[in-house]
Short mmCIF file of C-alpha atoms and ligand atoms in Angstrom, two decimals:
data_model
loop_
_atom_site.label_atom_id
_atom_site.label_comp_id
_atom_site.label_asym_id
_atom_site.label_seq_id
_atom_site.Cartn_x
_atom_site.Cartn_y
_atom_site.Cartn_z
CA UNK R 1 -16.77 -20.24 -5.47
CA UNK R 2 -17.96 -22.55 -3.04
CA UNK R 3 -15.25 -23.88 -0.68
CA UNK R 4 -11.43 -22.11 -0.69
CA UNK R 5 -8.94 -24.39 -1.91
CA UNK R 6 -7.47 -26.50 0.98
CA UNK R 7 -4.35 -24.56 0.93
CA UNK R 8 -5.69 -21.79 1.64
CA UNK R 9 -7.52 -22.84 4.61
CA UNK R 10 -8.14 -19.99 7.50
CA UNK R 11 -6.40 -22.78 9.86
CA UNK R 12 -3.23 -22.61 8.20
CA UNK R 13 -3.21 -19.68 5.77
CA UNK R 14 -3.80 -15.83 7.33
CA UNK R 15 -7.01 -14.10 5.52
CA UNK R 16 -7.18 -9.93 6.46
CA UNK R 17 -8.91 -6.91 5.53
CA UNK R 18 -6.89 -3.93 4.70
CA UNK R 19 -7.23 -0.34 5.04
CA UNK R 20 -4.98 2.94 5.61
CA UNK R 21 -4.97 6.26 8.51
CA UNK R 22 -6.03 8.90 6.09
CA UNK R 23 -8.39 6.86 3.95
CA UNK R 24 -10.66 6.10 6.50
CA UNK R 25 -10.04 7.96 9.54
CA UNK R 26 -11.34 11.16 9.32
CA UNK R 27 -10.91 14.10 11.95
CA UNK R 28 -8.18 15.64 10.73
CA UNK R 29 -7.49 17.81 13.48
CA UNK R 30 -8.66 16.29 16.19
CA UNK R 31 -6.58 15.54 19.28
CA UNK R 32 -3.76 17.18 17.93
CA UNK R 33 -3.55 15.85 15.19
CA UNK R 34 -1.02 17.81 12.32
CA UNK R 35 -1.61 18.39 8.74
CA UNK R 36 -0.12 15.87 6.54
CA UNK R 37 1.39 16.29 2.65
CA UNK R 38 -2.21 15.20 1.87
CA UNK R 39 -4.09 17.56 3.91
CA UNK R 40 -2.54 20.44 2.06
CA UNK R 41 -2.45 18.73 -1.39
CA UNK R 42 -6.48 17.93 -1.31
CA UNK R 43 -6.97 21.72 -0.50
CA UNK R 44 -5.41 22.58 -3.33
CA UNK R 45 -7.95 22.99 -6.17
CA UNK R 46 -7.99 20.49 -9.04
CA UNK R 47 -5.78 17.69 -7.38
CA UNK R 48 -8.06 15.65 -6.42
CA UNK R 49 -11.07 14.64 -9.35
CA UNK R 50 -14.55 15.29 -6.93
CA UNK R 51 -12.70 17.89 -4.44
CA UNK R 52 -12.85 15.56 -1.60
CA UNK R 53 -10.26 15.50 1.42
CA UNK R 54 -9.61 13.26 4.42
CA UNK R 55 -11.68 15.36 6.91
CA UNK R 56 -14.26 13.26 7.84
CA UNK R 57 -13.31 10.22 5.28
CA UNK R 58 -14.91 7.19 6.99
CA UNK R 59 -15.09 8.70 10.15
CA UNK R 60 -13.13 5.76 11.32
CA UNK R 61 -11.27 7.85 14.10
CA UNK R 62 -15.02 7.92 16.01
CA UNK R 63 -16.20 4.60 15.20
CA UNK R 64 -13.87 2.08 15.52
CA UNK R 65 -15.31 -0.14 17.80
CA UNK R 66 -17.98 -0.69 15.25
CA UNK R 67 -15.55 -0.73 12.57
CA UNK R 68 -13.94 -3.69 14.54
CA UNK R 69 -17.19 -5.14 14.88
CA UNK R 70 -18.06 -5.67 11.55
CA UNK R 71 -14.29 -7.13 10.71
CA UNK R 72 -15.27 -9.75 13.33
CA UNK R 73 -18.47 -10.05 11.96
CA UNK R 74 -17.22 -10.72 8.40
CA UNK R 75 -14.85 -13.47 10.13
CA UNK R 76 -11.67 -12.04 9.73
CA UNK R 77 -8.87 -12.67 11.96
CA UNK R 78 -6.14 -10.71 10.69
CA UNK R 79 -6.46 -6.63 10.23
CA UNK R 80 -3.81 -4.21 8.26
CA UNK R 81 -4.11 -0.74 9.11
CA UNK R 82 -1.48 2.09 9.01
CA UNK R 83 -0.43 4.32 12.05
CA UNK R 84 -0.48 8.16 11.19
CA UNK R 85 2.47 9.60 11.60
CA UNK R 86 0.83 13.28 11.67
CA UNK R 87 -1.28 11.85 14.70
CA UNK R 88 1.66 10.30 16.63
CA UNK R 89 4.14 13.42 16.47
CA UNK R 90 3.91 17.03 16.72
CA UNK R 91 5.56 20.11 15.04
CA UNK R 92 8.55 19.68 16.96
CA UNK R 93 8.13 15.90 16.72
CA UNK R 94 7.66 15.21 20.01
CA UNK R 95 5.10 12.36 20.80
CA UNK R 96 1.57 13.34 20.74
CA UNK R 97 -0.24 10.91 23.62
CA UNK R 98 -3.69 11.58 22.19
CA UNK R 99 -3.03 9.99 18.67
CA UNK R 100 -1.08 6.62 20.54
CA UNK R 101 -4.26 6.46 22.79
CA UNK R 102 -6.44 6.39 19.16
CA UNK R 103 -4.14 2.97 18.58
CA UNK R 104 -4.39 1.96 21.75
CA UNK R 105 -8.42 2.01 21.95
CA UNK R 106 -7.94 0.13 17.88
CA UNK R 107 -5.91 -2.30 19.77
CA UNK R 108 -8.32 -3.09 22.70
CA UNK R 109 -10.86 -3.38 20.34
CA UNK R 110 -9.24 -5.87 17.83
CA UNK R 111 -7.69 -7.74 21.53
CA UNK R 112 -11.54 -8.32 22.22
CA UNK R 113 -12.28 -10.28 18.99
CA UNK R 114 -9.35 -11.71 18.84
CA UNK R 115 -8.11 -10.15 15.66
CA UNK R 116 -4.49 -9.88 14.96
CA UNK R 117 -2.96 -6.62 13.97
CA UNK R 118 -0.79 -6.08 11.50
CA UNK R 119 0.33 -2.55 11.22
CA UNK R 120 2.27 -0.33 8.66
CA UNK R 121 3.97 2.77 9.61
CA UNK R 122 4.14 4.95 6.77
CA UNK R 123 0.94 4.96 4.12
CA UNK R 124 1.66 8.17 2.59
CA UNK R 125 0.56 11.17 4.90
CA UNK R 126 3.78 12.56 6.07
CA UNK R 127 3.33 14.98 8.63
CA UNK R 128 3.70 18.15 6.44
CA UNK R 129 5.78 20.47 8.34
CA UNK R 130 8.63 17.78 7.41
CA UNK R 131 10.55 20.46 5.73
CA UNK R 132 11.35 19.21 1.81
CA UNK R 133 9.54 16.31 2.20
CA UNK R 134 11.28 12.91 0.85
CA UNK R 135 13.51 15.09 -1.01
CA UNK R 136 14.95 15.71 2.44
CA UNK R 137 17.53 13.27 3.69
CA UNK R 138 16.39 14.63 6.91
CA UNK R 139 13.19 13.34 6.43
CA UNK R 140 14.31 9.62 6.67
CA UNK R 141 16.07 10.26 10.20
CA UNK R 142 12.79 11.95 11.74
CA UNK R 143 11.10 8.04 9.94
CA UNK R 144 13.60 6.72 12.77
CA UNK R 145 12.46 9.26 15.21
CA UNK R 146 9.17 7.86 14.43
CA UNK R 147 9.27 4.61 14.23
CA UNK R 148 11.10 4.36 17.69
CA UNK R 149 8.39 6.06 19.46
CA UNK R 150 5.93 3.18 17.71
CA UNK R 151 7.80 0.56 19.49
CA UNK R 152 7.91 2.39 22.45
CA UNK R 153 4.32 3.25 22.91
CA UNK R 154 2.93 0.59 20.82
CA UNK R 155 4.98 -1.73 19.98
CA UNK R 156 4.92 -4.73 22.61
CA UNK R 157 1.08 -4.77 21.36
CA UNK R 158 2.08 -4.99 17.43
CA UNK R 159 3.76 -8.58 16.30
CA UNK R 160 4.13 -7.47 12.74
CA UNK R 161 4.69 -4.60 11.15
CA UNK R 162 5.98 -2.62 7.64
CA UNK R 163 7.95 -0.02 7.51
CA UNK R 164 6.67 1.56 3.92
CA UNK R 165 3.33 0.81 1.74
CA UNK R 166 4.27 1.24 -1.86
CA UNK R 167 7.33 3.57 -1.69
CA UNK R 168 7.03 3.67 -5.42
CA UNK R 169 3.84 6.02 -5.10
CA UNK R 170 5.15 8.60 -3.12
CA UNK R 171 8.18 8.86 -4.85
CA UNK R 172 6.95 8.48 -8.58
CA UNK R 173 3.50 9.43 -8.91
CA UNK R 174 4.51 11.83 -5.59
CA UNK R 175 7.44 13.53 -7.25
CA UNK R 176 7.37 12.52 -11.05
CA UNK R 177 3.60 12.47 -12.36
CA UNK R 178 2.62 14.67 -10.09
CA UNK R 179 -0.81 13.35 -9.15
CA UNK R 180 -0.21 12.27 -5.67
CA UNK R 181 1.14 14.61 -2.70
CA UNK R 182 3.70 16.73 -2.89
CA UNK R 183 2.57 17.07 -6.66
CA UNK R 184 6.39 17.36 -7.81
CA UNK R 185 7.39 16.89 -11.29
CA UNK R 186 11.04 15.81 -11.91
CA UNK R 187 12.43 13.13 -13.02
CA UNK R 188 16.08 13.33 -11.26
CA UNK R 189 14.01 14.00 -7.57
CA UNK R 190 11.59 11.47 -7.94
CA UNK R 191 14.48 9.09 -7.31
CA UNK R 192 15.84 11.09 -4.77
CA UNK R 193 12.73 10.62 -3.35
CA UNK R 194 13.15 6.80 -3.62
CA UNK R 195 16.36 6.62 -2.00
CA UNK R 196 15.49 8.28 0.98
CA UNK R 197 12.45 6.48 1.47
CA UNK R 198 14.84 3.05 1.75
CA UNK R 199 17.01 4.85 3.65
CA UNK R 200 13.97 5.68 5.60
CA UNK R 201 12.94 2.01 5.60
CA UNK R 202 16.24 1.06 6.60
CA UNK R 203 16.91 3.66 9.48
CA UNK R 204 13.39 2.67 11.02
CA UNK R 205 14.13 -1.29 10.91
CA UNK R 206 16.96 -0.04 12.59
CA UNK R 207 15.34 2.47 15.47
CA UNK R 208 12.29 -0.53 15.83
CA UNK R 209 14.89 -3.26 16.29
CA UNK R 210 16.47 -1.53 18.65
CA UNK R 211 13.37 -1.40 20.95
CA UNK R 212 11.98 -4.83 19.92
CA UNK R 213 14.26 -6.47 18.51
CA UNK R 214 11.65 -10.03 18.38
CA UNK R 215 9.12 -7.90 15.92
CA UNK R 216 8.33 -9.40 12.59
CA UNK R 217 9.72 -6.15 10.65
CA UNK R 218 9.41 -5.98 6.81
CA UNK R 219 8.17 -3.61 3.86
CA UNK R 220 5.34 -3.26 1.55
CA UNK R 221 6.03 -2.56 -2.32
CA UNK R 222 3.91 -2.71 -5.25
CA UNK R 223 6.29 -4.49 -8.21
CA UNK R 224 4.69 -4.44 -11.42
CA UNK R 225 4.70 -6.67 -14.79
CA UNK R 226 5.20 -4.07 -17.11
CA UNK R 227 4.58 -5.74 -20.76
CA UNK R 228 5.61 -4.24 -24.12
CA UNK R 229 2.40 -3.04 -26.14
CA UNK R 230 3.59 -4.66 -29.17
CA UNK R 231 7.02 -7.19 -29.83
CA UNK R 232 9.15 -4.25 -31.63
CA UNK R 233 12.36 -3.80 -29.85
CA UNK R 234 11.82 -0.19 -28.79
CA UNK R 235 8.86 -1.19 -26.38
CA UNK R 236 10.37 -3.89 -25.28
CA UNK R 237 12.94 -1.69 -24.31
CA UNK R 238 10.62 0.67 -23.15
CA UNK R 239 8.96 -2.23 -20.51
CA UNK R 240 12.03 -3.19 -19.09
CA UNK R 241 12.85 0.35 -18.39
CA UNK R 242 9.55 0.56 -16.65
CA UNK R 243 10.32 -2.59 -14.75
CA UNK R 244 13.82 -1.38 -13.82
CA UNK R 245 11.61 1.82 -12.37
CA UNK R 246 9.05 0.08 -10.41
CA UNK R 247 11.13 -3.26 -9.19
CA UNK R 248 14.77 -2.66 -9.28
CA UNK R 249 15.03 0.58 -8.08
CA UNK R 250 13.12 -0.95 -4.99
CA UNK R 251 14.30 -5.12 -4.74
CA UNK R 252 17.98 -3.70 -5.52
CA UNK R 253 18.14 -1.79 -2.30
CA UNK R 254 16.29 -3.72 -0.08
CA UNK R 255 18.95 -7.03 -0.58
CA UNK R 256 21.60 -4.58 -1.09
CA UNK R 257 22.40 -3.93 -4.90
CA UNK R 258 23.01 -0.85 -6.77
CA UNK R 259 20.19 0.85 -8.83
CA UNK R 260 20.61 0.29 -12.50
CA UNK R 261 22.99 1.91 -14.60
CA UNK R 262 19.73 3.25 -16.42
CA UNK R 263 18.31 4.86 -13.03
CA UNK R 264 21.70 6.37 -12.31
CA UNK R 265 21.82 7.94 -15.35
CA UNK R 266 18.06 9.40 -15.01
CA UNK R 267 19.26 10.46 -11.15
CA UNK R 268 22.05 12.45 -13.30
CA UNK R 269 23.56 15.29 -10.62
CA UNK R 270 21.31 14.43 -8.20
CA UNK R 271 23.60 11.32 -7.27
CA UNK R 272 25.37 12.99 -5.04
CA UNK R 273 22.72 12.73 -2.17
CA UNK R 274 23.17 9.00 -2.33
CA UNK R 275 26.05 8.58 0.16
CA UNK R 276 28.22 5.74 0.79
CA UNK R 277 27.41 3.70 3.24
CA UNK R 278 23.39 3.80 2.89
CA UNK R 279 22.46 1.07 0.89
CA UNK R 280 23.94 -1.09 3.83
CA UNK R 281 21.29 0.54 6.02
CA UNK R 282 18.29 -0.36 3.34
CA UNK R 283 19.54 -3.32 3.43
CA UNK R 284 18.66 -4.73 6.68
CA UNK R 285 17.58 -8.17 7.40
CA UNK R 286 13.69 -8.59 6.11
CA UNK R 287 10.85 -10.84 8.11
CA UNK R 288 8.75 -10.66 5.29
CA UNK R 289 7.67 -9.04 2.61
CA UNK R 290 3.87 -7.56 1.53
CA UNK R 291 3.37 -7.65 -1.76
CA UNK R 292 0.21 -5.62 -3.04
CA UNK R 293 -1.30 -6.65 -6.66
CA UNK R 294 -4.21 -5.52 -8.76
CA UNK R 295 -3.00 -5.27 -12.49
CA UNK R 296 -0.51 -5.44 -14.83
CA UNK R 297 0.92 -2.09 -16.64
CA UNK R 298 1.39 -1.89 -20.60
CA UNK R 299 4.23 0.29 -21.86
CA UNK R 300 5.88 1.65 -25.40
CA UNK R 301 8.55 3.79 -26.40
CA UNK R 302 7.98 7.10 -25.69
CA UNK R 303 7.25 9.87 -27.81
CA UNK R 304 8.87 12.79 -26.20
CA UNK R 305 8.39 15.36 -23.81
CA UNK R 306 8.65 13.79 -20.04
CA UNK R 307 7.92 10.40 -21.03
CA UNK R 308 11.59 10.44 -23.25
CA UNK R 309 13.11 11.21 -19.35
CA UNK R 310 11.52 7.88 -17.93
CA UNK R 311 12.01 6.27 -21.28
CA UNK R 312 8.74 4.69 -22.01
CA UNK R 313 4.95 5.62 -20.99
CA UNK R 314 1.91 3.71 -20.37
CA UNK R 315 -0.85 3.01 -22.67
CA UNK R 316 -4.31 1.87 -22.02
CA UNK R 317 -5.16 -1.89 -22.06
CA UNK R 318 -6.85 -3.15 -25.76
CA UNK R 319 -10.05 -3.83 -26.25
CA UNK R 320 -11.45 -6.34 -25.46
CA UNK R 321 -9.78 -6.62 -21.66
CA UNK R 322 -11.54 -6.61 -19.15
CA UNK R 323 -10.87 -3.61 -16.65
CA UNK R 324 -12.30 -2.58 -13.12
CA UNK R 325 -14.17 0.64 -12.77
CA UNK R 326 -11.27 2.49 -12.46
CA UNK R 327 -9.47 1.94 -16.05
CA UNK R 328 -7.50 -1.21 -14.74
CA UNK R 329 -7.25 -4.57 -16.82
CA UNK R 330 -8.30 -7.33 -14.81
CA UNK R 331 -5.34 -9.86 -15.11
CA UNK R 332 -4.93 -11.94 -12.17
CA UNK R 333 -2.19 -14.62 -14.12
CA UNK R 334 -0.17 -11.45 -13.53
CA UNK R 335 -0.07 -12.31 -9.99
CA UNK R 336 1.48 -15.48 -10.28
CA UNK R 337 4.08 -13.86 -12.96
CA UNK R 338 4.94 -11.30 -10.89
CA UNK R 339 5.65 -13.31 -7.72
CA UNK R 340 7.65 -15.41 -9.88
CA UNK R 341 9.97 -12.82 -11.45
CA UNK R 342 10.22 -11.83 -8.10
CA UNK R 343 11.72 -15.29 -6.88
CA UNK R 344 13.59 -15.78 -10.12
CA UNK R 345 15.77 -12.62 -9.38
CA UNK R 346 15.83 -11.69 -5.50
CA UNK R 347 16.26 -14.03 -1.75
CA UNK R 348 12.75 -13.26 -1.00
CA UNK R 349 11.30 -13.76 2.66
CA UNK R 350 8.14 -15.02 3.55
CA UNK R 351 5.64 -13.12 1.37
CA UNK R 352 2.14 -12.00 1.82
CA UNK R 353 -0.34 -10.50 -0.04
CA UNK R 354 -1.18 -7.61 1.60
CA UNK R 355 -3.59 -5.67 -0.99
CA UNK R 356 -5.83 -6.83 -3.97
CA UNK R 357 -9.12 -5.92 -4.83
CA UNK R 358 -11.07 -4.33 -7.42
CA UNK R 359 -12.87 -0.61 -8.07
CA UNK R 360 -16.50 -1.68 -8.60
CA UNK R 361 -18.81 1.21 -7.68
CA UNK R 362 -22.26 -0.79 -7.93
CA UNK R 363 -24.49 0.78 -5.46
CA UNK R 364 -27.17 0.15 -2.81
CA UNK R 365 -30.52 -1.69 -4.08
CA UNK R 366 -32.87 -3.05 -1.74
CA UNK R 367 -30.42 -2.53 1.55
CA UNK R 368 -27.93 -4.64 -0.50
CA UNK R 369 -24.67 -4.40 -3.32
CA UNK R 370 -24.57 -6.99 -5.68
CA UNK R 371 -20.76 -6.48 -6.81
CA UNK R 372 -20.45 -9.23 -8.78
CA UNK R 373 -17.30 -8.29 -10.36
CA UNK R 374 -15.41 -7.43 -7.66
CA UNK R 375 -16.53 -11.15 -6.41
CA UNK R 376 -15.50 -12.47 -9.73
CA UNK R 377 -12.02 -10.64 -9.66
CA UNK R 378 -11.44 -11.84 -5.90
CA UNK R 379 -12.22 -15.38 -6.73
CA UNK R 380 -9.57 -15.31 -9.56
CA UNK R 381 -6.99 -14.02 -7.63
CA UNK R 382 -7.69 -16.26 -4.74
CA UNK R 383 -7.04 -19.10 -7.17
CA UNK R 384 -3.34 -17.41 -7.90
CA UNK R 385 -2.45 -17.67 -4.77
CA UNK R 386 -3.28 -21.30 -4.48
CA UNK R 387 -1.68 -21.80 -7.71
CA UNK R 388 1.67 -19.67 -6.64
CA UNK R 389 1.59 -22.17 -2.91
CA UNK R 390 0.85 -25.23 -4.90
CA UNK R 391 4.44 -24.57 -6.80
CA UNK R 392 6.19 -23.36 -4.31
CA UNK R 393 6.22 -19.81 -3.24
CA UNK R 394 5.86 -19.03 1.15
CA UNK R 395 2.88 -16.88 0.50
CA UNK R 396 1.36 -16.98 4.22
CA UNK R 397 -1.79 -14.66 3.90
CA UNK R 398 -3.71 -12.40 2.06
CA UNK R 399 -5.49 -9.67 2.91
CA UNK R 400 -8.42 -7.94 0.54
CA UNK R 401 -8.28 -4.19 -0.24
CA UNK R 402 -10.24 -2.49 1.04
CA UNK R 403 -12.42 -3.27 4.14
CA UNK R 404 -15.15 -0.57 2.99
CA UNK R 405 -14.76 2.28 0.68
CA UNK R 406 -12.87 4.99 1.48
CA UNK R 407 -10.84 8.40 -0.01
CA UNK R 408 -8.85 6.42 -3.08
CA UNK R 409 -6.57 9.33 -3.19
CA UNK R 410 -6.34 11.93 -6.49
CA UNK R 411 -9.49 9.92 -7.08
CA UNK R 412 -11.08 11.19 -4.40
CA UNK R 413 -14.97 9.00 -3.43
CA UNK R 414 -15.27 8.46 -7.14
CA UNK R 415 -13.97 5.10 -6.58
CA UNK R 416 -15.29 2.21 -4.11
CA UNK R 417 -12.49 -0.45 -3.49
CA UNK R 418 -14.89 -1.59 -0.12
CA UNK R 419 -15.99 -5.17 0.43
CA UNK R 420 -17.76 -2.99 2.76
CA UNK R 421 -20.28 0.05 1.30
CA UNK R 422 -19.91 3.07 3.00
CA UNK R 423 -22.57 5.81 2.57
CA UNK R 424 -20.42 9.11 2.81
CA UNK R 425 -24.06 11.11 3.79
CA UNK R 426 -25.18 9.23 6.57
CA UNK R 427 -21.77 7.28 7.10
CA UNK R 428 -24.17 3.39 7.14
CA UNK R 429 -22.15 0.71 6.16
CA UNK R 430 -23.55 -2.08 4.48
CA UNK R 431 -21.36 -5.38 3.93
CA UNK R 432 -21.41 -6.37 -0.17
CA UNK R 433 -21.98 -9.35 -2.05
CA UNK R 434 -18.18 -9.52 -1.97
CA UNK R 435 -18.02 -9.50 1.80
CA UNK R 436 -20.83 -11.81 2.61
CA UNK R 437 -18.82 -14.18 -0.13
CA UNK R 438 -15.33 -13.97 1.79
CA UNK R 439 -17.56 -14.37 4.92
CA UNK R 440 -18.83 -17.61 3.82
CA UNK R 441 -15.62 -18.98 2.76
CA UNK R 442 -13.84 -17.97 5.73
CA UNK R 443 -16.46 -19.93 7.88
CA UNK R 444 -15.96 -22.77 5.60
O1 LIG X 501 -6.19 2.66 -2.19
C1 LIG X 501 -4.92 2.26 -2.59
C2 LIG X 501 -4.05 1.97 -1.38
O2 LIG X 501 -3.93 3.08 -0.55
C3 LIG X 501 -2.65 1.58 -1.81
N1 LIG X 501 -2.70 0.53 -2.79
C4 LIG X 501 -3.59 0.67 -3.91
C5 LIG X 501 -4.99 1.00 -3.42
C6 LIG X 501 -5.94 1.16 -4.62
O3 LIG X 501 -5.51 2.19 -5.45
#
């Protein structure tokens, strides 16, 4: 790619990098710093595929000013990064000073190079001693607690900011599959799980709002295309159930409608924790909306066993697809799908594109990465979203995932999502093909 399409000019349209607290930060105890649900879940053995942890990660906590350097650099203006809870609270919950002043030196740094930050509050590492976890309506007023210290300490230095990354991963893969922290596997609680996370979502747009109330507040949810494997009815049947999972039980909330009759049957008992009154508090007013995309899920009727309680399971793509190194088909059409189902079915706000990239683990040669994929994959996506503008949809930025390659959760550093290559030994980065690409294009 040579030049960017002119809609998606850096004067009008917002380009970012992207990263998250306990990918990249590191020192995992310093400052005062608590354990999070991740902390305890990579110490346990065989969760995570090489053993790795978020001790020293990136070692982002000690080098941010050069971390903000090389954004700069690279000739981005726009930076997403989440805000440890575990780093902001304490035990008791009371505000920990050292962690804001971690923000607050991130901040001044990204002040100096003019680079606007846009920060999320929750990117999976609850603090652990959050007794129950998400399966804890508790859990979603302490969110509040949270969130209102943010604004307090940080917030008239943050213009926008989401709530939740992907709620859908801490309550389904968190609380159903099992791979992600906690490492629960029912059904019926991963969708207790969900519903206090909106209510979470919800009570913290609240508690912000109520210190700020000029903030651009919104959320940040993965939706899927889930597409039958083959045309007969039963996977058909199978997708939409997997839709209903990943969108509805998500989009419905947020603007206000009940789940599915099919999710309230799968909640079964567990309904009861769903009180009246609370989807009026997910639903509060949205700025905008992140929307983060990097494939497209196949499904078919189940079989049995745990799959016959969600009512369909995944299969992998067919030859010949094209995947990234980490098993995922390359599909970037489903961008454009997805953000239209989305419109077709929802009052959507402003969107942005707050995550895409690829796994493409090429390494070092010659003080260089050629990742040639990853550039291929980025280019393709970058033409959905001129595509998706060009017919209409308020997609205002887009930010790539990941700045430089970091823990990629029950994957552990067996996966590089960096534009940015990161050696773990010796902690060099070393900006990619990919980067130096985006760099290019962003000068224009
Ligand atoms: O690394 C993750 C990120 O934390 C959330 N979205 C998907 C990325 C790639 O798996």
């Amino acid at each position: 790619m040579q030049v960017l399409d002119p809609l998606l000019s850096p004067a009008r349209f917002e380009w970012g990098c992207a990263t998250s607290s306990f990918q990249i930060e590191g020192a995992s105890r310093a400052d005062g710093k608590v354990p999070s649900i991740w902390d305890t879940f990579c110490a346990q053995p065989g969760r995570i595929l090489d053993a790795g942890n978020g001790d020293v990660a990136c070692e982002h906590y000690h080098r941010v000013a050069e971390d903000v350097q090389l954004i700069a650099d690279l000739g981005f203006k726009h930076y997403r990064f989440s805000i440890a809870w575990p780093r902001i609270t304490k035990t008791d919950n009371s505000l920990n000073m050292a962690g804001v002043d971690f923000y607050k030196r991130l901040l001044d740094a990204l002040d100096k190079h003019q680079i606007t930050p846009n920060a999320t509050l929750f990117h999976w590492d609850l603090p652990a001693h959050l007794e129950g976890g998400w399966l804890n309506r508790d859990t979603a007023h302490r969110f509040a607690d949270y969130a209102e210290l943010v604004a307090r300490h940080l917030g008239d230095r943050l213009p926008r900011v989401a709530t939740l990354n992907e709620p859908w991963c801490s309550a389904f893969l968190g609380h159903d599959l099992g791979v992600f922290a906690p490492g629960g596997q029912s059904r019926a609680e991963s969708l207790v799980a969900a519903h206090h996370l909106m209510l979470a979502h919800g009570l913290g747009m609240q508690a912000w709002r109520a210190v700020h109330a000029n903030t651009s507040l919104g959320i940040v949810l993965n939706p899927e295309l889930c597409d039958p494997a083959t045309d007969r009815p039963e996977d058909v049947a199978a997708a939409r159930l997997a839709e209903l999972e990943r969108n509805d039980g998500f989009l419905n909330p947020l603007f206000g409608r009940e789940w599915p009759q099919e999710l309230l049957q799968q909640i079964g008992e567990l309904g009861h924790m769903r009180r009246e009154g609370d989807l009026a508090i997910c639903a509060q007013p949205l700025d905008f909306m992140g929307l983060n995309y990097y494939t497209r899920s196949i499904a078919q009727a189940p079989v049995g066993g745990r799959d016959a309680e969600r009512g369909y399971r995944f299969v992998a793509p067919q030859a010949p697809k094209r995947l990234t190194a980490i098993g995922w088909e390359i599909y970037p059409e489903g961008l454009t799908r997805v953000v239209q189902n989305l419109q077709a079915q929802w009052p959507l706000p402003p969107l942005w594109i707050t995550e895409n990239g690829a796994a493409d683990n090429t390494g070092v040669a010659h003080n260089a990465v050629n990742d040639g994929m990853r550039c291929d994959y980025l280019e393709a996506h970058f033409e959905q979203v001129a595509h998706l503008i060009r017919s209409g949809a308020d997609i205002r930025g887009y930010y790539v995932w990941s700045l430089m390659d970091n823990f990629e959760w029950a994957h552990g550093y067996s996966q590089r999502f960096g534009i940015v290559h990161v050696d773990f030994q010796t902690q060099k980065r070393t900006p990619k093909r990919s980067a130096l690409m985006l760099q290019r294009l962003l000068r224009g």
